[in-house]
Amino acid sequence: MTNASEFSLDDELAETAGWDDEDDATGRGDSPRSGTTSATSRAGAPDATPTTGDLDLDARQTLRRVAALRTDLEDISMVEYRQLRLERVVLVGVWTEGTVQDAENSMAELALLAETAGSEILEAVYQRRQAPDPATYIGRGKVEEVRDIVKATGADTVICDGELAPSQLRNLEDRIHVKVVDRTALILDIFAQHAKSKEGKAQVELAQLNYMKQRLRGWGGNLSRQAGGQAAGGEGIGGRGPGETKIETDRRRINDKIAKLRRELKQMAGTRRTKRQERQRNQVPSVAIAGYTNAGKSSLLNRLTGAGVLVEDALFATLDPTTRRTQTADGRVYTMSDTVGFVRHLPHQLVEAFRSTLEEVADADLLVHVVDGSHPDPEGQLSAVREVLADIEAGDIPEIVMVNKADLADPLVLSRLRRSEPHAVVVSAKTGAGIEEAVAAIEADLPRPDVEFSALVPYARGDLIDRLHRDGEITSLEHTAEGTRITGRTTDALAGELAAYAV
């Protein structure tokens, strides 16, 4: 041990004099343990204002203190929250149709979903069957094999690539002796993590309750016991009396909560409908960006409008729709909305719960369908999204296919998509390649005003000229001694005001 009399604070500080300069020179100013980039550095210059998306991403990736975890051996008071909660999972799939490549793509997507939810993938297996086993999903013999895999790997969860019936879920858990989760519950868990707005949280909770209602179960006779009055279960006033089991009581409470959430969502949908009607009354064209999850919809919205919404390389990173006002090169105003992403076998509960949000797509004048050009199966993404669009009665909306991530895609794949989708534009939201062509395609497909006009507008009515630039389509404009001679197309309301100056 060093003698206290030999210690000198000045000497110790002198030894650390050049440390800050070394960090600046090597570019290691940020903590190496954090693994994240600050909002300021992502925004560009140090004095640049971070966007809301940057702030949201920092909040999602930040280190969080877990106060209950302390030890005398080492200091782990600062830990990565998501890594701390990682579940060790085994993926199980059943391949009933398609090629081997289709089955492997489906399992790869399930792995991405599991990692997004916060899991560590230990093993992934799938089998070929004519149809899933009605009792155990994978068959009695395969259940024993999966149980052996779980024991060998030390997994605590099994995730199945399909929606399990309540009986299948119960049989698998009883035989494997670990928690079993199906694809629907996995997607609902991701939505619950990423929902931010009041409407988004209510929609996710509604979908979870609808899913949970059919799958209530307990250990042993837990949910089979009867309740009646204060003496047996403490139900008291509000219970249905002797003979009602706990599972019936829980199901009734879930139904009450579902009814309450539906009423709240109906009120929120009314507010959204009012905003949409205001845009329709002013005849402002609307463009909806739809597509597969993680195809780059939010990145494309940021590139086209500068919205600054959250962008992350993860499935279902953004759930709440974002609408931004923008304008064409000639001054016409329109709106562009980012919507929730889709996925293969999207749970029916989510489609129903998010119907008010998906109405933004159904009521749009133009649909920008974004597909990931670097994905192994982009055609599968297109068909999966179109199935959901047909469910929400949005299949007849004019569509522009935008093949994103061109900087990562195979040129042969891009050529194949151009042949199969004649009205397609290849872009890269990251590099900006093809964005000008995409903007031109959107402006060309926007709905045109209905009424043709030709007028001589006096200079005192400059307000009409300004509105024509914003809400109309100008063919010719000439300034004369009497006023501005202008021709083009406009809305019915504005054409009525121009009638007094018609030529």
PDB file of N, CA and C in Angstrom, residues 36-40 42-43 49-64 80 82 193-197 201 298 302 307-314 316-322 324 338:
ATOM      1  N   THR A  36     -24.140   3.527 -28.454  1.00  0.00           N
ATOM      2  CA  THR A  36     -25.133   4.347 -29.124  1.00  0.00           C
ATOM      3  C   THR A  36     -24.510   5.647 -29.556  1.00  0.00           C
ATOM      4  N   THR A  37     -25.146   6.293 -30.503  1.00  0.00           N
ATOM      5  CA  THR A  37     -24.701   7.577 -31.006  1.00  0.00           C
ATOM      6  C   THR A  37     -25.647   8.647 -30.509  1.00  0.00           C
ATOM      7  N   SER A  38     -25.127   9.763 -30.060  1.00  0.00           N
ATOM      8  CA  SER A  38     -25.982  10.795 -29.507  1.00  0.00           C
ATOM      9  C   SER A  38     -26.829  11.430 -30.583  1.00  0.00           C
ATOM     10  N   ALA A  39     -27.932  12.066 -30.145  1.00  0.00           N
ATOM     11  CA  ALA A  39     -28.816  12.725 -31.096  1.00  0.00           C
ATOM     12  C   ALA A  39     -28.099  13.865 -31.799  1.00  0.00           C
ATOM     13  N   THR A  40     -27.185  14.530 -31.080  1.00  0.00           N
ATOM     14  CA  THR A  40     -26.480  15.643 -31.705  1.00  0.00           C
ATOM     15  C   THR A  40     -25.593  15.171 -32.840  1.00  0.00           C
ATOM     16  N   ARG A  42     -25.941  12.449 -34.644  1.00  0.00           N
ATOM     17  CA  ARG A  42     -26.733  11.990 -35.770  1.00  0.00           C
ATOM     18  C   ARG A  42     -27.327  13.155 -36.534  1.00  0.00           C
ATOM     19  N   ALA A  43     -27.634  14.254 -35.842  1.00  0.00           N
ATOM     20  CA  ALA A  43     -28.233  15.384 -36.525  1.00  0.00           C
ATOM     21  C   ALA A  43     -27.255  16.109 -37.423  1.00  0.00           C
ATOM     22  N   THR A  49     -30.033  21.120 -34.399  1.00  0.00           N
ATOM     23  CA  THR A  49     -31.135  20.750 -33.521  1.00  0.00           C
ATOM     24  C   THR A  49     -31.567  19.322 -33.803  1.00  0.00           C
ATOM     25  N   PRO A  50     -31.548  18.421 -32.810  1.00  0.00           N
ATOM     26  CA  PRO A  50     -31.972  17.043 -33.061  1.00  0.00           C
ATOM     27  C   PRO A  50     -33.463  16.980 -33.361  1.00  0.00           C
ATOM     28  N   THR A  51     -33.864  16.066 -34.245  1.00  0.00           N
ATOM     29  CA  THR A  51     -35.267  15.886 -34.580  1.00  0.00           C
ATOM     30  C   THR A  51     -35.953  15.054 -33.510  1.00  0.00           C
ATOM     31  N   THR A  52     -37.281  15.012 -33.594  1.00  0.00           N
ATOM     32  CA  THR A  52     -38.031  14.188 -32.641  1.00  0.00           C
ATOM     33  C   THR A  52     -37.679  12.721 -32.790  1.00  0.00           C
ATOM     34  N   GLY A  53     -37.389  12.295 -34.019  1.00  0.00           N
ATOM     35  CA  GLY A  53     -36.985  10.914 -34.219  1.00  0.00           C
ATOM     36  C   GLY A  53     -35.671  10.598 -33.539  1.00  0.00           C
ATOM     37  N   ASP A  54     -34.701  11.518 -33.590  1.00  0.00           N
ATOM     38  CA  ASP A  54     -33.426  11.318 -32.902  1.00  0.00           C
ATOM     39  C   ASP A  54     -33.623  11.197 -31.392  1.00  0.00           C
ATOM     40  N   LEU A  55     -34.477  12.063 -30.834  1.00  0.00           N
ATOM     41  CA  LEU A  55     -34.727  12.015 -29.396  1.00  0.00           C
ATOM     42  C   LEU A  55     -35.424  10.723 -28.994  1.00  0.00           C
ATOM     43  N   ASP A  56     -36.379  10.269 -29.811  1.00  0.00           N
ATOM     44  CA  ASP A  56     -37.067   9.017 -29.514  1.00  0.00           C
ATOM     45  C   ASP A  56     -36.099   7.840 -29.563  1.00  0.00           C
ATOM     46  N   LEU A  57     -35.210   7.834 -30.545  1.00  0.00           N
ATOM     47  CA  LEU A  57     -34.257   6.733 -30.667  1.00  0.00           C
ATOM     48  C   LEU A  57     -33.287   6.720 -29.498  1.00  0.00           C
ATOM     49  N   ASP A  58     -32.833   7.900 -29.054  1.00  0.00           N
ATOM     50  CA  ASP A  58     -31.950   7.962 -27.883  1.00  0.00           C
ATOM     51  C   ASP A  58     -32.654   7.434 -26.637  1.00  0.00           C
ATOM     52  N   ALA A  59     -33.937   7.796 -26.479  1.00  0.00           N
ATOM     53  CA  ALA A  59     -34.682   7.324 -25.313  1.00  0.00           C
ATOM     54  C   ALA A  59     -34.852   5.810 -25.342  1.00  0.00           C
ATOM     55  N   ARG A  60     -34.973   5.246 -26.557  1.00  0.00           N
ATOM     56  CA  ARG A  60     -35.162   3.798 -26.678  1.00  0.00           C
ATOM     57  C   ARG A  60     -33.868   3.039 -26.405  1.00  0.00           C
ATOM     58  N   GLN A  61     -32.714   3.635 -26.747  1.00  0.00           N
ATOM     59  CA  GLN A  61     -31.447   2.932 -26.638  1.00  0.00           C
ATOM     60  C   GLN A  61     -30.635   3.304 -25.403  1.00  0.00           C
ATOM     61  N   THR A  62     -31.136   4.208 -24.587  1.00  0.00           N
ATOM     62  CA  THR A  62     -30.337   4.710 -23.479  1.00  0.00           C
ATOM     63  C   THR A  62     -30.138   3.650 -22.405  1.00  0.00           C
ATOM     64  N   LEU A  63     -29.055   3.796 -21.652  1.00  0.00           N
ATOM     65  CA  LEU A  63     -28.810   2.933 -20.501  1.00  0.00           C
ATOM     66  C   LEU A  63     -29.751   3.324 -19.372  1.00  0.00           C
ATOM     67  N   ARG A  64     -30.251   2.324 -18.658  1.00  0.00           N
ATOM     68  CA  ARG A  64     -31.175   2.595 -17.570  1.00  0.00           C
ATOM     69  C   ARG A  64     -30.671   1.917 -16.302  1.00  0.00           C
ATOM     70  N   GLU A  80     -27.195  -2.504 -19.434  1.00  0.00           N
ATOM     71  CA  GLU A  80     -28.090  -2.289 -20.564  1.00  0.00           C
ATOM     72  C   GLU A  80     -29.409  -2.995 -20.272  1.00  0.00           C
ATOM     73  N   ARG A  82     -32.141  -3.677 -22.021  1.00  0.00           N
ATOM     74  CA  ARG A  82     -32.654  -4.679 -22.950  1.00  0.00           C
ATOM     75  C   ARG A  82     -31.824  -5.962 -22.882  1.00  0.00           C
ATOM     76  N   GLN A 193     -44.347  -2.735 -26.837  1.00  0.00           N
ATOM     77  CA  GLN A 193     -43.103  -2.034 -26.511  1.00  0.00           C
ATOM     78  C   GLN A 193     -42.995  -0.702 -27.239  1.00  0.00           C
ATOM     79  N   HIS A 194     -43.467  -0.641 -28.490  1.00  0.00           N
ATOM     80  CA  HIS A 194     -43.202   0.527 -29.333  1.00  0.00           C
ATOM     81  C   HIS A 194     -44.346   1.534 -29.390  1.00  0.00           C
ATOM     82  N   ALA A 195     -45.520   1.199 -28.853  1.00  0.00           N
ATOM     83  CA  ALA A 195     -46.636   2.149 -28.889  1.00  0.00           C
ATOM     84  C   ALA A 195     -46.330   3.344 -27.997  1.00  0.00           C
ATOM     85  N   LYS A 196     -46.595   4.542 -28.497  1.00  0.00           N
ATOM     86  CA  LYS A 196     -46.288   5.763 -27.757  1.00  0.00           C
ATOM     87  C   LYS A 196     -47.518   6.612 -27.487  1.00  0.00           C
ATOM     88  N   SER A 197     -48.351   6.820 -28.496  1.00  0.00           N
ATOM     89  CA  SER A 197     -49.499   7.703 -28.338  1.00  0.00           C
ATOM     90  C   SER A 197     -50.605   7.013 -27.536  1.00  0.00           C
ATOM     91  N   LYS A 201     -51.512   2.981 -27.777  1.00  0.00           N
ATOM     92  CA  LYS A 201     -51.518   2.086 -26.617  1.00  0.00           C
ATOM     93  C   LYS A 201     -52.878   1.433 -26.432  1.00  0.00           C
ATOM     94  N   SER A 298     -40.462   5.267 -43.029  1.00  0.00           N
ATOM     95  CA  SER A 298     -40.165   6.486 -42.266  1.00  0.00           C
ATOM     96  C   SER A 298     -38.966   7.219 -42.857  1.00  0.00           C
ATOM     97  N   ASN A 302     -39.006  11.046 -44.253  1.00  0.00           N
ATOM     98  CA  ASN A 302     -38.025  12.066 -43.857  1.00  0.00           C
ATOM     99  C   ASN A 302     -37.330  12.665 -45.072  1.00  0.00           C
ATOM    100  N   ALA A 307     -39.640  15.245 -42.258  1.00  0.00           N
ATOM    101  CA  ALA A 307     -40.499  15.083 -41.091  1.00  0.00           C
ATOM    102  C   ALA A 307     -39.705  14.868 -39.804  1.00  0.00           C
ATOM    103  N   GLY A 308     -38.546  14.213 -39.878  1.00  0.00           N
ATOM    104  CA  GLY A 308     -37.731  13.977 -38.689  1.00  0.00           C
ATOM    105  C   GLY A 308     -38.288  12.926 -37.761  1.00  0.00           C
ATOM    106  N   VAL A 309     -39.053  11.941 -38.290  1.00  0.00           N
ATOM    107  CA  VAL A 309     -39.615  10.895 -37.437  1.00  0.00           C
ATOM    108  C   VAL A 309     -38.549   9.852 -37.136  1.00  0.00           C
ATOM    109  N   LEU A 310     -38.831   9.012 -36.146  1.00  0.00           N
ATOM    110  CA  LEU A 310     -37.862   8.012 -35.695  1.00  0.00           C
ATOM    111  C   LEU A 310     -37.554   7.019 -36.801  1.00  0.00           C
ATOM    112  N   VAL A 311     -36.272   6.720 -36.971  1.00  0.00           N
ATOM    113  CA  VAL A 311     -35.812   5.728 -37.946  1.00  0.00           C
ATOM    114  C   VAL A 311     -34.894   4.758 -37.219  1.00  0.00           C
ATOM    115  N   GLU A 312     -35.193   3.451 -37.317  1.00  0.00           N
ATOM    116  CA  GLU A 312     -34.378   2.432 -36.663  1.00  0.00           C
ATOM    117  C   GLU A 312     -34.429   1.164 -37.497  1.00  0.00           C
ATOM    118  N   ASP A 313     -33.312   0.459 -37.561  1.00  0.00           N
ATOM    119  CA  ASP A 313     -33.248  -0.799 -38.301  1.00  0.00           C
ATOM    120  C   ASP A 313     -33.846  -1.903 -37.443  1.00  0.00           C
ATOM    121  N   ALA A 314     -35.173  -1.885 -37.324  1.00  0.00           N
ATOM    122  CA  ALA A 314     -35.897  -2.861 -36.515  1.00  0.00           C
ATOM    123  C   ALA A 314     -37.304  -2.994 -37.070  1.00  0.00           C
ATOM    124  N   PHE A 316     -41.244  -2.930 -37.015  1.00  0.00           N
ATOM    125  CA  PHE A 316     -42.282  -2.149 -36.333  1.00  0.00           C
ATOM    126  C   PHE A 316     -41.667  -1.091 -35.410  1.00  0.00           C
ATOM    127  N   ALA A 317     -40.663  -0.370 -35.921  1.00  0.00           N
ATOM    128  CA  ALA A 317     -40.026   0.671 -35.099  1.00  0.00           C
ATOM    129  C   ALA A 317     -41.001   1.809 -34.810  1.00  0.00           C
ATOM    130  N   THR A 318     -41.849   2.160 -35.779  1.00  0.00           N
ATOM    131  CA  THR A 318     -42.828   3.236 -35.588  1.00  0.00           C
ATOM    132  C   THR A 318     -44.217   2.676 -35.837  1.00  0.00           C
ATOM    133  N   LEU A 319     -45.144   2.988 -34.927  1.00  0.00           N
ATOM    134  CA  LEU A 319     -46.523   2.526 -35.037  1.00  0.00           C
ATOM    135  C   LEU A 319     -47.506   3.653 -35.280  1.00  0.00           C
ATOM    136  N   ASP A 320     -47.253   4.817 -34.696  1.00  0.00           N
ATOM    137  CA  ASP A 320     -48.199   5.921 -34.794  1.00  0.00           C
ATOM    138  C   ASP A 320     -48.059   6.613 -36.142  1.00  0.00           C
ATOM    139  N   PRO A 321     -49.164   6.836 -36.853  1.00  0.00           N
ATOM    140  CA  PRO A 321     -49.081   7.487 -38.170  1.00  0.00           C
ATOM    141  C   PRO A 321     -48.642   8.940 -38.048  1.00  0.00           C
ATOM    142  N   THR A 322     -47.865   9.383 -39.008  1.00  0.00           N
ATOM    143  CA  THR A 322     -47.369  10.762 -39.052  1.00  0.00           C
ATOM    144  C   THR A 322     -47.782  11.381 -40.376  1.00  0.00           C
ATOM    145  N   ARG A 324     -47.582  14.857 -42.817  1.00  0.00           N
ATOM    146  CA  ARG A 324     -46.873  16.107 -43.068  1.00  0.00           C
ATOM    147  C   ARG A 324     -47.406  16.758 -44.345  1.00  0.00           C
ATOM    148  N   ASP A 338     -47.236   8.619 -43.132  1.00  0.00           N
ATOM    149  CA  ASP A 338     -46.547   7.352 -42.867  1.00  0.00           C
ATOM    150  C   ASP A 338     -47.468   6.486 -42.021  1.00  0.00           C
TER     151      ASP A 338
END
